[in-house]
């Protein structure tokens, strides 16, 4: 077999070695980062597992994958999270990259049962980017932070040459303090627990795709981006440690979030298709485009795994808030098929719900 040209991303399995009489020998694989490595699905998990985590030491290797980390400082449980936003287009129905950056990081801190306290914001700006657009994004960041009650306290700005970035990239870091009574981790899901979903899914991803490709769906769909820390505070106040897991299903959607929980806790999860709320315009867009709503990104809902005896009371608490008024019981945690998510379909069958494979919608957040 002839060796492949590394420049085309291909890999030949064998090549002739003159020193071994022309016998084929294995070639070293030439690996490259793909768009799918940023999808939040299987490729993202592999990149973290095989490249990132091993280089960061034992502490990283022993940590359960979460949206944020708890750091103990002088008896305080502080929570920190950082996220980079590269969404395309920068402006879309329901928000823009600035709003998304604030809400995304506020929500990641909140998913650990924490109250966000402060944000840091960093820009990477391509030379030639319109100052009017930069003003607009910055105004959005300020307004979103003020509305959430989480101030921006520090930041950084870098400018790179034309072609070295795509307009504007925004990175936000959030700092919070864990709420009294909160004890949340993806590893805490256990058989018998109820799986709750705070609202309809799929709006953000379909909005971005429609706007980017001028498909026309954006006339009926807007991103669901919103801060969820007030909903989380109400849930923790109402149920305390009965809230075992919280996750905002952004990249990779609800399917990837549930698979991450199942893998971290070593449990199975079963959900009901009838309970999955998908707005009609989103369902139509997904059907036309061949997308599974369970894999589409969200920016304004959360998945929670809670003790079964607290599920109904917690649903009532969630429904009493603007962010959770459409909350539903999505399914249950089971002891069977650990690490796997299974859906009970509308016609009475069962199908495996896998993590997103590859990149369904690049540059989504």
mmCIF file of N, CA, C and O in Angstrom, residues 147-223:
data_model
loop_
_atom_site.group_PDB
_atom_site.id
_atom_site.type_symbol
_atom_site.label_atom_id
_atom_site.label_comp_id
_atom_site.label_asym_id
_atom_site.label_seq_id
_atom_site.Cartn_x
_atom_site.Cartn_y
_atom_site.Cartn_z
ATOM 1 N N UNK A 147 -28.484 42.667 33.816
ATOM 2 C CA UNK A 147 -29.764 41.995 34.014
ATOM 3 C C UNK A 147 -29.616 40.740 34.863
ATOM 4 O O UNK A 147 -30.520 40.387 35.635
ATOM 5 N N UNK A 148 -28.483 40.062 34.724
ATOM 6 C CA UNK A 148 -28.242 38.857 35.523
ATOM 7 C C UNK A 148 -27.761 39.186 36.928
ATOM 8 O O UNK A 148 -27.751 38.308 37.804
ATOM 9 N N UNK A 149 -27.331 40.436 37.143
ATOM 10 C CA UNK A 149 -26.788 40.804 38.442
ATOM 11 C C UNK A 149 -25.411 40.243 38.698
ATOM 12 O O UNK A 149 -25.025 40.022 39.852
ATOM 13 N N UNK A 150 -24.653 40.024 37.624
ATOM 14 C CA UNK A 150 -23.310 39.459 37.729
ATOM 15 C C UNK A 150 -22.356 40.414 37.006
ATOM 16 O O UNK A 150 -22.298 40.412 35.773
ATOM 17 N N UNK A 151 -21.598 41.243 37.715
ATOM 18 C CA UNK A 151 -20.797 42.273 37.062
ATOM 19 C C UNK A 151 -19.569 41.721 36.352
ATOM 20 O O UNK A 151 -18.989 40.711 36.750
ATOM 21 N N UNK A 152 -19.179 42.423 35.278
ATOM 22 C CA UNK A 152 -17.890 42.171 34.615
ATOM 23 C C UNK A 152 -16.835 42.975 35.355
ATOM 24 O O UNK A 152 -16.930 44.197 35.443
ATOM 25 N N UNK A 153 -15.813 42.304 35.918
ATOM 26 C CA UNK A 153 -14.858 42.988 36.792
ATOM 27 C C UNK A 153 -13.454 43.088 36.210
ATOM 28 O O UNK A 153 -12.624 43.858 36.704
ATOM 29 N N UNK A 154 -13.169 42.314 35.165
ATOM 30 C CA UNK A 154 -11.841 42.392 34.550
ATOM 31 C C UNK A 154 -11.921 41.789 33.161
ATOM 32 O O UNK A 154 -12.955 41.226 32.761
ATOM 33 N N UNK A 155 -10.819 41.920 32.395
ATOM 34 C CA UNK A 155 -10.836 41.373 31.050
ATOM 35 C C UNK A 155 -9.550 41.655 30.299
ATOM 36 O O UNK A 155 -8.554 42.118 30.865
ATOM 37 N N UNK A 156 -9.582 41.382 28.990
ATOM 38 C CA UNK A 156 -8.398 41.559 28.154
ATOM 39 C C UNK A 156 -8.843 41.722 26.713
ATOM 40 O O UNK A 156 -9.934 41.259 26.322
ATOM 41 N N UNK A 157 -8.027 42.405 25.916
ATOM 42 C CA UNK A 157 -8.309 42.607 24.498
ATOM 43 C C UNK A 157 -7.047 42.324 23.696
ATOM 44 O O UNK A 157 -5.976 42.828 24.020
ATOM 45 N N UNK A 158 -7.186 41.502 22.669
ATOM 46 C CA UNK A 158 -6.097 41.236 21.744
ATOM 47 C C UNK A 158 -6.606 41.464 20.318
ATOM 48 O O UNK A 158 -7.748 41.142 20.002
ATOM 49 N N UNK A 159 -5.740 42.031 19.468
ATOM 50 C CA UNK A 159 -6.056 42.220 18.060
ATOM 51 C C UNK A 159 -5.065 41.409 17.242
ATOM 52 O O UNK A 159 -3.849 41.482 17.472
ATOM 53 N N UNK A 160 -5.583 40.625 16.287
ATOM 54 C CA UNK A 160 -4.731 39.807 15.432
ATOM 55 C C UNK A 160 -4.905 40.253 13.983
ATOM 56 O O UNK A 160 -5.851 40.971 13.646
ATOM 57 N N UNK A 161 -3.983 39.849 13.113
ATOM 58 C CA UNK A 161 -4.008 40.274 11.721
ATOM 59 C C UNK A 161 -5.197 39.738 10.951
ATOM 60 O O UNK A 161 -5.859 38.773 11.361
ATOM 61 N N UNK A 162 -5.459 40.361 9.818
ATOM 62 C CA UNK A 162 -6.546 39.912 8.958
ATOM 63 C C UNK A 162 -6.356 38.448 8.575
ATOM 64 O O UNK A 162 -5.266 38.041 8.174
ATOM 65 N N UNK A 163 -7.404 37.687 8.731
ATOM 66 C CA UNK A 163 -7.345 36.267 8.403
ATOM 67 C C UNK A 163 -6.913 35.378 9.544
ATOM 68 O O UNK A 163 -7.012 34.156 9.443
ATOM 69 N N UNK A 164 -6.426 35.960 10.639
ATOM 70 C CA UNK A 164 -5.971 35.159 11.779
ATOM 71 C C UNK A 164 -7.109 34.832 12.746
ATOM 72 O O UNK A 164 -6.924 34.039 13.668
ATOM 73 N N UNK A 165 -8.271 35.435 12.561
ATOM 74 C CA UNK A 165 -9.468 35.133 13.344
ATOM 75 C C UNK A 165 -10.659 35.458 12.457
ATOM 76 O O UNK A 165 -10.507 36.052 11.385
ATOM 77 N N UNK A 166 -11.834 35.081 12.899
ATOM 78 C CA UNK A 166 -13.039 35.336 12.113
ATOM 79 C C UNK A 166 -13.854 36.428 12.790
ATOM 80 O O UNK A 166 -14.843 36.165 13.460
ATOM 81 N N UNK A 167 -13.401 37.669 12.662
ATOM 82 C CA UNK A 167 -14.147 38.788 13.211
ATOM 83 C C UNK A 167 -13.891 39.006 14.677
ATOM 84 O O UNK A 167 -13.045 39.811 15.074
ATOM 85 N N UNK A 168 -14.595 38.242 15.507
ATOM 86 C CA UNK A 168 -14.506 38.444 16.956
ATOM 87 C C UNK A 168 -14.744 37.138 17.685
ATOM 88 O O UNK A 168 -15.726 36.438 17.420
ATOM 89 N N UNK A 169 -13.843 36.790 18.594
ATOM 90 C CA UNK A 169 -14.018 35.675 19.518
ATOM 91 C C UNK A 169 -14.082 36.254 20.931
ATOM 92 O O UNK A 169 -13.336 37.183 21.258
ATOM 93 N N UNK A 170 -14.957 35.706 21.755
ATOM 94 C CA UNK A 170 -15.136 36.194 23.122
ATOM 95 C C UNK A 170 -14.939 35.037 24.097
ATOM 96 O O UNK A 170 -15.516 33.961 23.914
ATOM 97 N N UNK A 171 -14.120 35.255 25.116
ATOM 98 C CA UNK A 171 -13.950 34.281 26.192
ATOM 99 C C UNK A 171 -14.408 34.898 27.501
ATOM 100 O O UNK A 171 -14.023 36.021 27.824
ATOM 101 N N UNK A 172 -15.225 34.169 28.222
ATOM 102 C CA UNK A 172 -15.695 34.641 29.527
ATOM 103 C C UNK A 172 -15.328 33.633 30.606
ATOM 104 O O UNK A 172 -15.404 32.423 30.391
ATOM 105 N N UNK A 173 -14.933 34.150 31.740
ATOM 106 C CA UNK A 173 -14.663 33.338 32.925
ATOM 107 C C UNK A 173 -15.591 33.800 34.038
ATOM 108 O O UNK A 173 -15.758 35.002 34.242
ATOM 109 N N UNK A 174 -16.184 32.844 34.709
ATOM 110 C CA UNK A 174 -17.117 33.178 35.780
ATOM 111 C C UNK A 174 -16.655 32.643 37.112
ATOM 112 O O UNK A 174 -16.084 31.549 37.204
ATOM 113 N N UNK A 175 -16.909 33.411 38.150
ATOM 114 C CA UNK A 175 -16.602 33.003 39.524
ATOM 115 C C UNK A 175 -17.897 33.037 40.328
ATOM 116 O O UNK A 175 -18.667 33.999 40.234
ATOM 117 N N UNK A 176 -18.133 31.990 41.098
ATOM 118 C CA UNK A 176 -19.328 31.930 41.919
ATOM 119 C C UNK A 176 -19.065 31.263 43.250
ATOM 120 O O UNK A 176 -17.956 30.803 43.519
ATOM 121 N N UNK A 177 -20.096 31.227 44.073
ATOM 122 C CA UNK A 177 -20.020 30.578 45.385
ATOM 123 C C UNK A 177 -21.156 29.578 45.480
ATOM 124 O O UNK A 177 -22.302 29.900 45.185
ATOM 125 N N UNK A 178 -20.811 28.355 45.901
ATOM 126 C CA UNK A 178 -21.826 27.318 45.968
ATOM 127 C C UNK A 178 -22.890 27.676 46.992
ATOM 128 O O UNK A 178 -22.584 28.139 48.094
ATOM 129 N N UNK A 179 -24.143 27.449 46.617
ATOM 130 C CA UNK A 179 -25.266 27.785 47.474
ATOM 131 C C UNK A 179 -25.324 26.843 48.673
ATOM 132 O O UNK A 179 -24.978 25.659 48.567
ATOM 133 N N UNK A 180 -25.757 27.347 49.834
ATOM 134 C CA UNK A 180 -25.906 26.474 51.013
ATOM 135 C C UNK A 180 -26.839 25.308 50.701
ATOM 136 O O UNK A 180 -27.913 25.486 50.130
ATOM 137 N N UNK A 181 -26.414 24.120 51.046
ATOM 138 C CA UNK A 181 -27.237 22.931 50.826
ATOM 139 C C UNK A 181 -27.031 22.269 49.487
ATOM 140 O O UNK A 181 -27.544 21.171 49.252
ATOM 141 N N UNK A 182 -26.290 22.904 48.583
ATOM 142 C CA UNK A 182 -26.080 22.325 47.253
ATOM 143 C C UNK A 182 -24.953 21.301 47.282
ATOM 144 O O UNK A 182 -23.903 21.535 47.886
ATOM 145 N N UNK A 183 -25.178 20.197 46.648
ATOM 146 C CA UNK A 183 -24.147 19.168 46.468
ATOM 147 C C UNK A 183 -24.437 18.480 45.141
ATOM 148 O O UNK A 183 -25.224 17.535 45.071
ATOM 149 N N UNK A 184 -23.846 19.003 44.097
ATOM 150 C CA UNK A 184 -24.216 18.638 42.733
ATOM 151 C C UNK A 184 -23.009 18.111 41.977
ATOM 152 O O UNK A 184 -21.936 18.697 42.016
ATOM 153 N N UNK A 185 -23.189 16.985 41.288
ATOM 154 C CA UNK A 185 -22.146 16.445 40.416
ATOM 155 C C UNK A 185 -22.776 15.424 39.486
ATOM 156 O O UNK A 185 -23.729 14.726 39.863
ATOM 157 N N UNK A 186 -22.237 15.316 38.275
ATOM 158 C CA UNK A 186 -22.729 14.311 37.339
ATOM 159 C C UNK A 186 -22.564 12.908 37.892
ATOM 160 O O UNK A 186 -23.301 11.994 37.514
ATOM 161 N N UNK A 187 -21.634 12.714 38.814
ATOM 162 C CA UNK A 187 -21.394 11.385 39.385
ATOM 163 C C UNK A 187 -22.437 10.987 40.423
ATOM 164 O O UNK A 187 -22.448 9.841 40.873
ATOM 165 N N UNK A 188 -23.324 11.914 40.813
ATOM 166 C CA UNK A 188 -24.267 11.641 41.904
ATOM 167 C C UNK A 188 -25.588 11.057 41.435
ATOM 168 O O UNK A 188 -26.460 10.772 42.267
ATOM 169 N N UNK A 189 -25.795 10.880 40.134
ATOM 170 C CA UNK A 189 -27.024 10.240 39.654
ATOM 171 C C UNK A 189 -27.066 8.794 40.125
ATOM 172 O O UNK A 189 -26.050 8.093 40.095
ATOM 173 N N UNK A 190 -28.233 8.336 40.562
ATOM 174 C CA UNK A 190 -28.347 6.958 41.030
ATOM 175 C C UNK A 190 -29.683 6.366 40.598
ATOM 176 O O UNK A 190 -30.667 7.093 40.368
ATOM 177 N N UNK A 191 -29.748 5.032 40.462
ATOM 178 C CA UNK A 191 -30.979 4.389 40.001
ATOM 179 C C UNK A 191 -32.185 4.800 40.839
ATOM 180 O O UNK A 191 -32.114 4.898 42.066
ATOM 181 N N UNK A 192 -33.282 5.056 40.153
ATOM 182 C CA UNK A 192 -34.509 5.519 40.802
ATOM 183 C C UNK A 192 -34.721 7.018 40.687
ATOM 184 O O UNK A 192 -35.849 7.499 40.831
ATOM 185 N N UNK A 193 -33.639 7.775 40.466
ATOM 186 C CA UNK A 193 -33.762 9.225 40.345
ATOM 187 C C UNK A 193 -34.643 9.607 39.156
ATOM 188 O O UNK A 193 -34.735 8.877 38.166
ATOM 189 N N UNK A 194 -35.270 10.772 39.279
ATOM 190 C CA UNK A 194 -36.059 11.333 38.187
ATOM 191 C C UNK A 194 -35.196 12.280 37.368
ATOM 192 O O UNK A 194 -34.337 12.981 37.904
ATOM 193 N N UNK A 195 -35.444 12.298 36.063
ATOM 194 C CA UNK A 195 -34.757 13.216 35.153
ATOM 195 C C UNK A 195 -35.749 14.298 34.733
ATOM 196 O O UNK A 195 -36.810 13.988 34.179
ATOM 197 N N UNK A 196 -35.408 15.556 35.019
ATOM 198 C CA UNK A 196 -36.285 16.681 34.707
ATOM 199 C C UNK A 196 -35.657 17.546 33.626
ATOM 200 O O UNK A 196 -34.432 17.659 33.531
ATOM 201 N N UNK A 197 -36.501 18.183 32.830
ATOM 202 C CA UNK A 197 -36.059 19.107 31.788
ATOM 203 C C UNK A 197 -36.821 20.410 31.988
ATOM 204 O O UNK A 197 -38.052 20.395 32.109
ATOM 205 N N UNK A 198 -36.113 21.537 32.014
ATOM 206 C CA UNK A 198 -36.745 22.804 32.402
ATOM 207 C C UNK A 198 -37.577 23.452 31.312
ATOM 208 O O UNK A 198 -38.348 24.373 31.591
ATOM 209 N N UNK A 199 -37.428 23.015 30.060
ATOM 210 C CA UNK A 199 -38.213 23.653 29.014
ATOM 211 C C UNK A 199 -37.956 23.068 27.647
ATOM 212 O O UNK A 199 -37.186 22.112 27.489
ATOM 213 N N UNK A 200 -38.591 23.635 26.612
ATOM 214 C CA UNK A 200 -38.461 23.131 25.237
ATOM 215 C C UNK A 200 -37.021 23.188 24.741
ATOM 216 O O UNK A 200 -36.219 24.004 25.196
ATOM 217 N N UNK A 201 -36.715 22.339 23.765
ATOM 218 C CA UNK A 201 -35.342 22.215 23.276
ATOM 219 C C UNK A 201 -35.241 22.573 21.797
ATOM 220 O O UNK A 201 -36.231 22.592 21.070
ATOM 221 N N UNK A 202 -34.023 22.862 21.358
ATOM 222 C CA UNK A 202 -33.698 22.975 19.946
ATOM 223 C C UNK A 202 -33.727 24.366 19.350
ATOM 224 O O UNK A 202 -33.298 24.557 18.205
ATOM 225 N N UNK A 203 -34.212 25.380 20.090
ATOM 226 C CA UNK A 203 -34.398 26.702 19.492
ATOM 227 C C UNK A 203 -33.080 27.366 19.124
ATOM 228 O O UNK A 203 -32.967 27.973 18.050
ATOM 229 N N UNK A 204 -32.076 27.278 19.992
ATOM 230 C CA UNK A 204 -30.833 27.996 19.713
ATOM 231 C C UNK A 204 -30.139 27.459 18.458
ATOM 232 O O UNK A 204 -29.774 28.217 17.554
ATOM 233 N N UNK A 205 -29.949 26.159 18.397
ATOM 234 C CA UNK A 205 -29.227 25.591 17.265
ATOM 235 C C UNK A 205 -29.909 25.839 15.936
ATOM 236 O O UNK A 205 -29.258 26.175 14.942
ATOM 237 N N UNK A 206 -31.232 25.675 15.896
ATOM 238 C CA UNK A 206 -31.932 25.894 14.634
ATOM 239 C C UNK A 206 -31.939 27.371 14.252
ATOM 240 O O UNK A 206 -31.893 27.712 13.065
ATOM 241 N N UNK A 207 -31.969 28.265 15.234
ATOM 242 C CA UNK A 207 -31.893 29.703 14.944
ATOM 243 C C UNK A 207 -30.561 30.057 14.298
ATOM 244 O O UNK A 207 -30.507 30.779 13.297
ATOM 245 N N UNK A 208 -29.467 29.562 14.875
ATOM 246 C CA UNK A 208 -28.143 29.870 14.338
ATOM 247 C C UNK A 208 -28.005 29.334 12.918
ATOM 248 O O UNK A 208 -27.549 30.039 12.006
ATOM 249 N N UNK A 209 -28.405 28.085 12.710
ATOM 250 C CA UNK A 209 -28.276 27.497 11.383
ATOM 251 C C UNK A 209 -29.119 28.243 10.361
ATOM 252 O O UNK A 209 -28.656 28.547 9.253
ATOM 253 N N UNK A 210 -30.345 28.556 10.715
ATOM 254 C CA UNK A 210 -31.231 29.235 9.779
ATOM 255 C C UNK A 210 -30.712 30.620 9.420
ATOM 256 O O UNK A 210 -30.727 31.033 8.254
ATOM 257 N N UNK A 211 -30.223 31.358 10.426
ATOM 258 C CA UNK A 211 -29.691 32.692 10.172
ATOM 259 C C UNK A 211 -28.423 32.627 9.330
ATOM 260 O O UNK A 211 -28.235 33.410 8.388
ATOM 261 N N UNK A 212 -27.557 31.685 9.651
ATOM 262 C CA UNK A 212 -26.282 31.555 8.933
ATOM 263 C C UNK A 212 -26.504 31.237 7.463
ATOM 264 O O UNK A 212 -25.838 31.777 6.578
ATOM 265 N N UNK A 213 -27.453 30.344 7.199
ATOM 266 C CA UNK A 213 -27.658 29.871 5.834
ATOM 267 C C UNK A 213 -28.829 30.556 5.146
ATOM 268 O O UNK A 213 -29.201 30.166 4.034
ATOM 269 N N UNK A 214 -29.448 31.564 5.818
ATOM 270 C CA UNK A 214 -30.589 32.299 5.244
ATOM 271 C C UNK A 214 -31.698 31.339 4.817
ATOM 272 O O UNK A 214 -32.241 31.437 3.700
ATOM 273 N N UNK A 215 -32.059 30.412 5.708
ATOM 274 C CA UNK A 215 -33.067 29.416 5.385
ATOM 275 C C UNK A 215 -34.490 29.911 5.603
ATOM 276 O O UNK A 215 -35.444 29.284 5.138
ATOM 277 N N UNK A 216 -34.643 30.999 6.372
ATOM 278 C CA UNK A 216 -35.957 31.571 6.562
ATOM 279 C C UNK A 216 -36.673 31.154 7.832
ATOM 280 O O UNK A 216 -37.688 31.747 8.201
ATOM 281 N N UNK A 217 -36.151 30.149 8.538
ATOM 282 C CA UNK A 217 -36.820 29.710 9.763
ATOM 283 C C UNK A 217 -36.715 30.747 10.871
ATOM 284 O O UNK A 217 -37.505 30.748 11.818
ATOM 285 N N UNK A 218 -35.715 31.645 10.774
ATOM 286 C CA UNK A 218 -35.505 32.607 11.858
ATOM 287 C C UNK A 218 -36.679 33.560 12.030
ATOM 288 O O UNK A 218 -36.787 34.246 13.045
ATOM 289 N N UNK A 219 -37.576 33.609 11.037
ATOM 290 C CA UNK A 219 -38.778 34.430 11.185
ATOM 291 C C UNK A 219 -39.682 33.873 12.270
ATOM 292 O O UNK A 219 -40.468 34.615 12.876
ATOM 293 N N UNK A 220 -39.589 32.564 12.534
ATOM 294 C CA UNK A 220 -40.465 31.910 13.513
ATOM 295 C C UNK A 220 -39.731 31.398 14.744
ATOM 296 O O UNK A 220 -40.365 30.971 15.701
ATOM 297 N N UNK A 221 -38.392 31.396 14.711
ATOM 298 C CA UNK A 221 -37.607 30.824 15.801
ATOM 299 C C UNK A 221 -36.604 31.851 16.298
ATOM 300 O O UNK A 221 -35.990 32.560 15.495
ATOM 301 N N UNK A 222 -36.422 31.926 17.608
ATOM 302 C CA UNK A 222 -35.379 32.767 18.197
ATOM 303 C C UNK A 222 -34.613 31.949 19.216
ATOM 304 O O UNK A 222 -35.154 31.010 19.816
ATOM 305 N N UNK A 223 -33.354 32.282 19.409
ATOM 306 C CA UNK A 223 -32.543 31.582 20.393
ATOM 307 C C UNK A 223 -33.204 31.648 21.772
ATOM 308 O O UNK A 223 -33.826 32.651 22.136
#
